[in-house]
Structures are given as C-alpha cells and as structure tokens.
PDB file of C-alpha atoms in Angstrom:
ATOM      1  CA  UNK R   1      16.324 -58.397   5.040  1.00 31.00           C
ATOM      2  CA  UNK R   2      13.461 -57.666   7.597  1.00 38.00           C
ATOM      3  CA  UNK R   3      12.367 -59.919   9.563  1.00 41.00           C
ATOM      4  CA  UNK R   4       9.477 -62.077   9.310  1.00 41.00           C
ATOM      5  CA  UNK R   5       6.666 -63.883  11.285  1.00 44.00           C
ATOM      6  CA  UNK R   6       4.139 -66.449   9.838  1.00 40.00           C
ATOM      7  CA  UNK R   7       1.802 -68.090  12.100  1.00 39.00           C
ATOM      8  CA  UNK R   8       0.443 -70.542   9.307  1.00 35.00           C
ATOM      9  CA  UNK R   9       1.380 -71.990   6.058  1.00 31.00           C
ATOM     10  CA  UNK R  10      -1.528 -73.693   3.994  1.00 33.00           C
ATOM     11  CA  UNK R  11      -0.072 -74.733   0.997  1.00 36.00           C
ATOM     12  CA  UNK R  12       3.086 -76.559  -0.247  1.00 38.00           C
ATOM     13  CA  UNK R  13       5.543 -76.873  -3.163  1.00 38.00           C
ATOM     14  CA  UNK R  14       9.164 -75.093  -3.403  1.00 39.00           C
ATOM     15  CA  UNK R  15       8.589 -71.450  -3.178  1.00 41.00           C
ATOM     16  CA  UNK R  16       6.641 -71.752  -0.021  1.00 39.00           C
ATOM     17  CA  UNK R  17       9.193 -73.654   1.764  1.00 37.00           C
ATOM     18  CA  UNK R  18      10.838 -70.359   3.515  1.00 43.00           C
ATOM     19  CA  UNK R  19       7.603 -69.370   4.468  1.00 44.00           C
ATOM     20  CA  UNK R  20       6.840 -72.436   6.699  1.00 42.00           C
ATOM     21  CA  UNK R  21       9.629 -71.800   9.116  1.00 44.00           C
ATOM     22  CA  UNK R  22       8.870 -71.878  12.683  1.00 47.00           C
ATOM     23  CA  UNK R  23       7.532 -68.325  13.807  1.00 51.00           C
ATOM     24  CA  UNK R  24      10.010 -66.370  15.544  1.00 55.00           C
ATOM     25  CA  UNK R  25       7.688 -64.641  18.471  1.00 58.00           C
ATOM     26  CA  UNK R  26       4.822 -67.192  20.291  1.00 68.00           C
ATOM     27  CA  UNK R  27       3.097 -64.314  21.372  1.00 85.00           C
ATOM     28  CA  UNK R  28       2.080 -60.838  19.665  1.00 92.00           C
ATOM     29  CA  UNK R  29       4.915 -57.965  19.150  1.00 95.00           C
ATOM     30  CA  UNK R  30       3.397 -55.043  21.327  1.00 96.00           C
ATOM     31  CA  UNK R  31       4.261 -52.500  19.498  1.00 97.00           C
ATOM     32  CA  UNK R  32       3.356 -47.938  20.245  1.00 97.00           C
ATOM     33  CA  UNK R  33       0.047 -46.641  18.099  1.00 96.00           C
ATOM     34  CA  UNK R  34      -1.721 -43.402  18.204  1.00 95.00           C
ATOM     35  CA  UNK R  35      -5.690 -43.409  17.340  1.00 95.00           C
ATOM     36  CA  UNK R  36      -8.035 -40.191  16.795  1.00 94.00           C
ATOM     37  CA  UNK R  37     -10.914 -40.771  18.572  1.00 95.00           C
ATOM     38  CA  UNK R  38     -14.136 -40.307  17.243  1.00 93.00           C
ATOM     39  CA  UNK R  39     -17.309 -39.492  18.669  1.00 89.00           C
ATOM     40  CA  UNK R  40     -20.056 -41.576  15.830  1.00 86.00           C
ATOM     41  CA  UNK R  41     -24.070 -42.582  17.121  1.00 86.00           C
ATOM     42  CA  UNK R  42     -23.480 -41.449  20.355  1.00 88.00           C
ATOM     43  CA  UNK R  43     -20.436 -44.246  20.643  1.00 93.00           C
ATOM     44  CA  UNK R  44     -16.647 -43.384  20.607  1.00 96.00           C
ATOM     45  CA  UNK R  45     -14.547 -45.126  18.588  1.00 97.00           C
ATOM     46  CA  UNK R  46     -10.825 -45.557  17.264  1.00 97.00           C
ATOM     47  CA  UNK R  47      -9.353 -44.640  13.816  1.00 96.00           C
ATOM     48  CA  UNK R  48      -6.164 -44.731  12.370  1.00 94.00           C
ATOM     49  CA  UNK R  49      -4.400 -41.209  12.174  1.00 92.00           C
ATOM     50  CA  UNK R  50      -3.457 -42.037   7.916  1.00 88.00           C
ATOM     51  CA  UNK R  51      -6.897 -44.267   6.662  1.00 86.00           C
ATOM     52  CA  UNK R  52     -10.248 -43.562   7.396  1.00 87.00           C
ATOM     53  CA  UNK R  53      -9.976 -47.438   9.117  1.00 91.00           C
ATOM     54  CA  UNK R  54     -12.167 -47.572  12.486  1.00 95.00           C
ATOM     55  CA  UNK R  55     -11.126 -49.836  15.091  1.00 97.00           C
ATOM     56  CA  UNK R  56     -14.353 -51.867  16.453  1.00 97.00           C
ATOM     57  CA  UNK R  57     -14.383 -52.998  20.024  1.00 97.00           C
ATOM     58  CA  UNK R  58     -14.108 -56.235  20.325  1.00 97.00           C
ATOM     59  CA  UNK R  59     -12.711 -57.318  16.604  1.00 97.00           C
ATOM     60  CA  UNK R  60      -8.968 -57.433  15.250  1.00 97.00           C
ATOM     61  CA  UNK R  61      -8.313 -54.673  13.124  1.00 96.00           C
ATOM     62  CA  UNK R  62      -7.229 -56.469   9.455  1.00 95.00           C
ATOM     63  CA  UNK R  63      -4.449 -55.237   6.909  1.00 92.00           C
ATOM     64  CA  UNK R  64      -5.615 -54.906   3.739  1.00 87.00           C
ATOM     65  CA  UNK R  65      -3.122 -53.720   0.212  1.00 86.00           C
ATOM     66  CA  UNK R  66      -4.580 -50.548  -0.510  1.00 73.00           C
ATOM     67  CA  UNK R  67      -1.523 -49.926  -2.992  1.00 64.00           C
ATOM     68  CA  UNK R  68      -3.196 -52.235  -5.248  1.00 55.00           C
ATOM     69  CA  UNK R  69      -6.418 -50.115  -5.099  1.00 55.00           C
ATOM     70  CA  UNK R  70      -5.291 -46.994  -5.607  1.00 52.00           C
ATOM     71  CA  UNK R  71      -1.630 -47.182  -7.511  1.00 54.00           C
ATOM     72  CA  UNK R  72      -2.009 -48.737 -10.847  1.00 56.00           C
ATOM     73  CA  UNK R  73      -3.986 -51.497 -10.499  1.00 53.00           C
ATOM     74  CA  UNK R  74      -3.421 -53.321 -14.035  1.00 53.00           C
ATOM     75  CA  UNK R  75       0.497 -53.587 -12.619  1.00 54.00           C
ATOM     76  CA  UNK R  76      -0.091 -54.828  -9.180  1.00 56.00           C
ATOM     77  CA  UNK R  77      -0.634 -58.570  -8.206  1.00 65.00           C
ATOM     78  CA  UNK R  78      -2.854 -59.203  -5.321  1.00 69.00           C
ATOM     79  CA  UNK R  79      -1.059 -60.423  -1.864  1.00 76.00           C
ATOM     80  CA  UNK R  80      -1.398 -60.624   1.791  1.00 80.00           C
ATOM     81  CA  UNK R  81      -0.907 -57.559   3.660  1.00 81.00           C
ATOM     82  CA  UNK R  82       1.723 -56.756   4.694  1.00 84.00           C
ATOM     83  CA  UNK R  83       4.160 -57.529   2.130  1.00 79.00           C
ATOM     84  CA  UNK R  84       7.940 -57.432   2.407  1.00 78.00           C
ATOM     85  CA  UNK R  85       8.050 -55.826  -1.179  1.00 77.00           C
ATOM     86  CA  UNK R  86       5.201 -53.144  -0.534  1.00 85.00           C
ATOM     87  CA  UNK R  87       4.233 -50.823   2.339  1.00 85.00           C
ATOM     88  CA  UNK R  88       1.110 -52.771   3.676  1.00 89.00           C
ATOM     89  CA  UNK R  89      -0.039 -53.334   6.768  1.00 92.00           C
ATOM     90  CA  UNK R  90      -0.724 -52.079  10.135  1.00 95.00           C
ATOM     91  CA  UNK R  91       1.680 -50.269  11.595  1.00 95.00           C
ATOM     92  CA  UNK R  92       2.803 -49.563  15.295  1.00 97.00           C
ATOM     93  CA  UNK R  93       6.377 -48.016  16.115  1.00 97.00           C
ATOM     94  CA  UNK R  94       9.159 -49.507  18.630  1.00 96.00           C
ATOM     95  CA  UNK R  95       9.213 -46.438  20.543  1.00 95.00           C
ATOM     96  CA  UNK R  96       6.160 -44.991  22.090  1.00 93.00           C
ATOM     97  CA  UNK R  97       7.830 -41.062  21.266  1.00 92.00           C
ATOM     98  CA  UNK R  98       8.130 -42.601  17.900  1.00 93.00           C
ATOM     99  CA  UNK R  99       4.438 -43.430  17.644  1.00 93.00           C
ATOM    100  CA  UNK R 100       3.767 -39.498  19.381  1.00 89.00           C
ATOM    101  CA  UNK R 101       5.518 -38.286  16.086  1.00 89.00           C
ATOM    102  CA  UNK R 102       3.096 -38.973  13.747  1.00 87.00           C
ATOM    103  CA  UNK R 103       0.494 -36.514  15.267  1.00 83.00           C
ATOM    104  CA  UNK R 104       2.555 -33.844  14.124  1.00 80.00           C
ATOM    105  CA  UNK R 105       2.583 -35.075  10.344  1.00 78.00           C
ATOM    106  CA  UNK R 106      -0.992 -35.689  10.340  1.00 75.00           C
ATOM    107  CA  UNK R 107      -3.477 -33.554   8.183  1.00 75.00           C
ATOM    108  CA  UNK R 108      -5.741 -31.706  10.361  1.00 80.00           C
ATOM    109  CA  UNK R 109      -8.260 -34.047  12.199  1.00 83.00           C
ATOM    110  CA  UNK R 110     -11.619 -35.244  10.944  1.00 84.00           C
ATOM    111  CA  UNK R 111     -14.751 -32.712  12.284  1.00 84.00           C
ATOM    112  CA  UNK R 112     -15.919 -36.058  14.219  1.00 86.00           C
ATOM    113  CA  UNK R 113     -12.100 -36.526  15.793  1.00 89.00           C
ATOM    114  CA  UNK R 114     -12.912 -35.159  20.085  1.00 89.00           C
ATOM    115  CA  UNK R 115      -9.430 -36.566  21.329  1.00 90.00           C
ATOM    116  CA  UNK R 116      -6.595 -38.493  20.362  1.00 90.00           C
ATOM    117  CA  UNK R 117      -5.417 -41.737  22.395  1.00 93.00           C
ATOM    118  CA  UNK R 118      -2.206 -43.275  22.768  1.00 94.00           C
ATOM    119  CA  UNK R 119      -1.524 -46.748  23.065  1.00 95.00           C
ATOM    120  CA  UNK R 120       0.443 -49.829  22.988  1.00 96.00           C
ATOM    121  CA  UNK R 121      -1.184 -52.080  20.284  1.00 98.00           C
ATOM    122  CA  UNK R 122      -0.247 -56.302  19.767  1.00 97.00           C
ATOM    123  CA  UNK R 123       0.809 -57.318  16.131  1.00 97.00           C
ATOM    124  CA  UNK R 124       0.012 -60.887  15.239  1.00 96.00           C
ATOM    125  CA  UNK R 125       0.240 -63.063  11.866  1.00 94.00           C
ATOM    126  CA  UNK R 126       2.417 -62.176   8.924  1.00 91.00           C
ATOM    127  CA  UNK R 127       4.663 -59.447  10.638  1.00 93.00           C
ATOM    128  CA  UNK R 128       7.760 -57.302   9.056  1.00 92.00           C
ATOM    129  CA  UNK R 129       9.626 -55.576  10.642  1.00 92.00           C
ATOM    130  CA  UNK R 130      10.824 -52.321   9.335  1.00 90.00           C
ATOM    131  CA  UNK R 131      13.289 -48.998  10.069  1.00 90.00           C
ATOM    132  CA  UNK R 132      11.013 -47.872  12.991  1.00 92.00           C
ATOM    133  CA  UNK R 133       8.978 -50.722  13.857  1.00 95.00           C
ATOM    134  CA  UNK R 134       6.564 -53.300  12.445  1.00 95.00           C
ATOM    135  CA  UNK R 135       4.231 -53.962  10.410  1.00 94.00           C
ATOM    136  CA  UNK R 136       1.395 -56.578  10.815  1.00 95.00           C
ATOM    137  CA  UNK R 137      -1.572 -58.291   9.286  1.00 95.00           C
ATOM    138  CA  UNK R 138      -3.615 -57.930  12.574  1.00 97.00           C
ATOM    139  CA  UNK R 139      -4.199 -55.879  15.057  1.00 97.00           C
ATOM    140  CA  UNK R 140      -5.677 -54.806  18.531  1.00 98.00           C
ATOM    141  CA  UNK R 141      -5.314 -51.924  21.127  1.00 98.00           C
ATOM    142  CA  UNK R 142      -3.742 -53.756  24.046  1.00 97.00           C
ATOM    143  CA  UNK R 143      -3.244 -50.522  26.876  1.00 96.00           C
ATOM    144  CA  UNK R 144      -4.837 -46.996  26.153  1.00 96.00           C
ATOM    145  CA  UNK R 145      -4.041 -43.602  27.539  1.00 94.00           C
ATOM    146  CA  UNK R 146      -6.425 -40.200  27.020  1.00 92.00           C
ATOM    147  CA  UNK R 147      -4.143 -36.634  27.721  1.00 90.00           C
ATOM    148  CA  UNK R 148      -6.237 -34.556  29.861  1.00 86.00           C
ATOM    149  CA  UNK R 149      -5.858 -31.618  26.514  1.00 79.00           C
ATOM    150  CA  UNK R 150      -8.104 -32.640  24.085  1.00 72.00           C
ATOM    151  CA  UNK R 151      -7.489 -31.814  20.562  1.00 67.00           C
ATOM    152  CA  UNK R 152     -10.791 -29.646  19.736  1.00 66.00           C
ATOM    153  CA  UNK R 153     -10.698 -26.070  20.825  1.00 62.00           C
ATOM    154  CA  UNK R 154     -14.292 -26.225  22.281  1.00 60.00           C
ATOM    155  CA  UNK R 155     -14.245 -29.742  23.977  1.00 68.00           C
ATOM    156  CA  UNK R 156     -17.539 -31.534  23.605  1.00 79.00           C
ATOM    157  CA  UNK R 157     -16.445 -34.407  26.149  1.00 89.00           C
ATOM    158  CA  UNK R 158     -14.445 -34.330  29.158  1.00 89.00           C
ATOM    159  CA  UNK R 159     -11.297 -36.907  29.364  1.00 90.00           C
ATOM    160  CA  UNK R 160     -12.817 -38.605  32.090  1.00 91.00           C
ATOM    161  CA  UNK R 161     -15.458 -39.511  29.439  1.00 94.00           C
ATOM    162  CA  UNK R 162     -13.515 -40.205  26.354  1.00 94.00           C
ATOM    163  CA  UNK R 163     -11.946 -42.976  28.945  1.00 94.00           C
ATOM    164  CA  UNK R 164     -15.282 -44.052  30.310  1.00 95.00           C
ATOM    165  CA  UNK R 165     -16.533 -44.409  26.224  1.00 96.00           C
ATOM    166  CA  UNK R 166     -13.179 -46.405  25.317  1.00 97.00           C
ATOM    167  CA  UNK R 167     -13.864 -49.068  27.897  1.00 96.00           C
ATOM    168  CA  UNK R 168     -15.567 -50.828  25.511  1.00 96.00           C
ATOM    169  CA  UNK R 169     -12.210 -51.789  24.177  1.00 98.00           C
ATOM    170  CA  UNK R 170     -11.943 -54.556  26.921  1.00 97.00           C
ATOM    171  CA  UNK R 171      -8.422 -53.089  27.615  1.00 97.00           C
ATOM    172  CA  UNK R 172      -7.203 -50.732  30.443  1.00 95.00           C
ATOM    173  CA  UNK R 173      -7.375 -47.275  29.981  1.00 95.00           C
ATOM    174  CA  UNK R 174      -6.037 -44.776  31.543  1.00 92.00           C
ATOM    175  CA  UNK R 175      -6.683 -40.494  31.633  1.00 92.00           C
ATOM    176  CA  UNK R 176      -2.674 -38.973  31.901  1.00 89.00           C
ATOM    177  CA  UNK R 177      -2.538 -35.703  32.929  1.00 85.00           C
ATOM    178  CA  UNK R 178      -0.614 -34.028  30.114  1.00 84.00           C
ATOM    179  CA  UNK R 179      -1.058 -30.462  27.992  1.00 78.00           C
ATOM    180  CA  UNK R 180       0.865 -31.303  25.305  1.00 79.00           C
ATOM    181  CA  UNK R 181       2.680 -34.095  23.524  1.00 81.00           C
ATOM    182  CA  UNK R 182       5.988 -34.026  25.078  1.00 85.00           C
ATOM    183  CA  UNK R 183       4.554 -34.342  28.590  1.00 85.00           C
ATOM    184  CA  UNK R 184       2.128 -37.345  27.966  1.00 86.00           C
ATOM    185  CA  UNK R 185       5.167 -39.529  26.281  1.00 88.00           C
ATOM    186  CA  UNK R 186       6.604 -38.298  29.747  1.00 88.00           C
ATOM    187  CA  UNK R 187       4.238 -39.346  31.893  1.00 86.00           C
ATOM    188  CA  UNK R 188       3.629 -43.047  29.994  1.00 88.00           C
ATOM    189  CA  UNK R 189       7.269 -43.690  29.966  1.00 84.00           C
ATOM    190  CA  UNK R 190       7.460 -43.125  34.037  1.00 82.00           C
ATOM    191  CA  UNK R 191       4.329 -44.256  35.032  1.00 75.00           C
ATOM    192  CA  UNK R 192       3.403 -41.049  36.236  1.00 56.00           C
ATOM    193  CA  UNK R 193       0.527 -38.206  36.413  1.00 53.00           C
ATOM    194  CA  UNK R 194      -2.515 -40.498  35.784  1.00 59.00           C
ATOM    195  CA  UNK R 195      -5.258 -38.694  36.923  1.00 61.00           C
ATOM    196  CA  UNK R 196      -7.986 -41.717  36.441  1.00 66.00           C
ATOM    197  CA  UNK R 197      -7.831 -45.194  35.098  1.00 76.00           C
ATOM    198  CA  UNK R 198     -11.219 -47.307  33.330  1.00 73.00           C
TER     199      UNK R 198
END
C-alpha cells in the first residue's frame, strides 16, 4: 500500500475517516527532478521533461488528472491529483541518478529547450509514494544545478547565463562543470566541480 500524506481534511462522514490521519512528514519530501529550460520573451523558464507544464518563478507548480482528459473521459470520475488508484501528480525520484534517467527516455527537446537543469524539488499536500519515488499535489524547485554542456548543438546562451536567468527561482543555483550526464550526477552527489553559483 503506498504511503500517504494529507495536510488537510475538509469534510467528514465514514469514508473520509482514513484520510484525516495525522500527516506523516511536517515538512516537504525533497525529492530529485530534471527541467528543460526554456528560453520564452526574453525570460528563461522551467518545464517538465513529459507535459508541456512551465514552472513560474515564484508559484507552486499544481497536479492536475490529465488521465481524465485525455483517456476516456465518460469512464473516469474526477479526483485530486495525485491519486493512489491513477498515475497523477508531480513527480520527483528518490535518487538524483534516478531523476538523470529520464533525459534519456525523453522525446527530443522542444526548439525553445537551450539547457536542461537538475534539481532537488519539495513535494507538499496529498503525497504517494511510489516504486521510485513520489508523487505530489504541489510542487517547487528547492536547489538547481546548470551542466556546463548545454543540450543545443549551437548554444544561444552561455551556462553562466542560463544560471544568472534561473535566479528568478528564489532558490540557489549552481553552474557544475560536467560534459555529459554521468559526470554531473557525479559532481552533485560529491559536491564537486562547480564552476559558479547564483
């Protein structure tokens, strides 16, 4: 049974009674993401690697059933996101080489993606866990790092800059000196080769 964190219970009666448990975590599971980043109006910005979802600066980033939308509507009943019984929500791996993973399953980036950024992310309200991590109902870059290879053959920003245009984020961010995959996850987990930090 995964495991399960609810920060608020509005309503009575019987079958909300296991809902309105004590949470298990006071403070938000921090969790491993990995965000394209994309230049848009001359301001760079945060999406998710899967959904076309943008990250604002400054505002949680919200879970939202798009199951619902998109598989068979007529059978699906609306719920909060995530859901133990779907495959809602935000999600954000245990592992930070876990997180790195996903870039390699990804389609090919969006023409606006310049970089990719990896992060550690906090998970608050309704969260599940699952195999490889969680899943949450809100979200928000907590610690950012920019590899010094960029993911665009002809590089229209230089990391320094990417970090520099991510401050915005109100978070730390820091430019790892890295030309691949392998050797950023390196570098975060020892605390190593950071070549600038915003």
């Amino acid at each position: 049974m995964p495991g399960i964190v609810r920060h608020r219970c509005s309503q009575g009666g019987n079958e909300n009674r296991d809902l309105c448990r004590a949470p298990d975590f006071a403070e938000p599971v921090r969790a491993w993401r990995v965000w394209y980043v994309l230049l848009q109006e001359q301001k760079l910005r945060l999406r998710s690697l899967f959904f076309p979802l943008l990250w604002e600066p400054g505002r949680r980033a919200e879970a939202e059933c798009l199951h619902r939308r998109l598989l068979r509507p007529w059978r699906r009943r609306p719920h909060e996101a995530p859901h133990e019984r779907c495959k809602c929500g935000i999600y954000a791996a245990t592992t930070l080489s876990t997180a790195a993973d996903y870039l390699r399953f990804t389609q090919p980036a969006p023409p606006e993606a310049i970089q990719y950024a990896v992060g550690r992310v906090s998970l608050w309200g309704l969260v599940v866990e699952c195999e490889r991590g969680w899943r949450g109902s809100y979200a928000y870059p907590a610690a950012l790092y920019v590899p010094t290879r960029s993911i665009v053959r002809r590089r229209r920003l230089t990391p320094r800059e990417v970090a520099e245009g991510l401050v915005g984020y109100g978070v730390p961010v820091r430019v790892t000196d890295a030309s691949n995959l392998s050797e950023l996850v390196e570098a975060i987990e020892l605390g190593e080769l950071v070549a600038g930090e915003y």
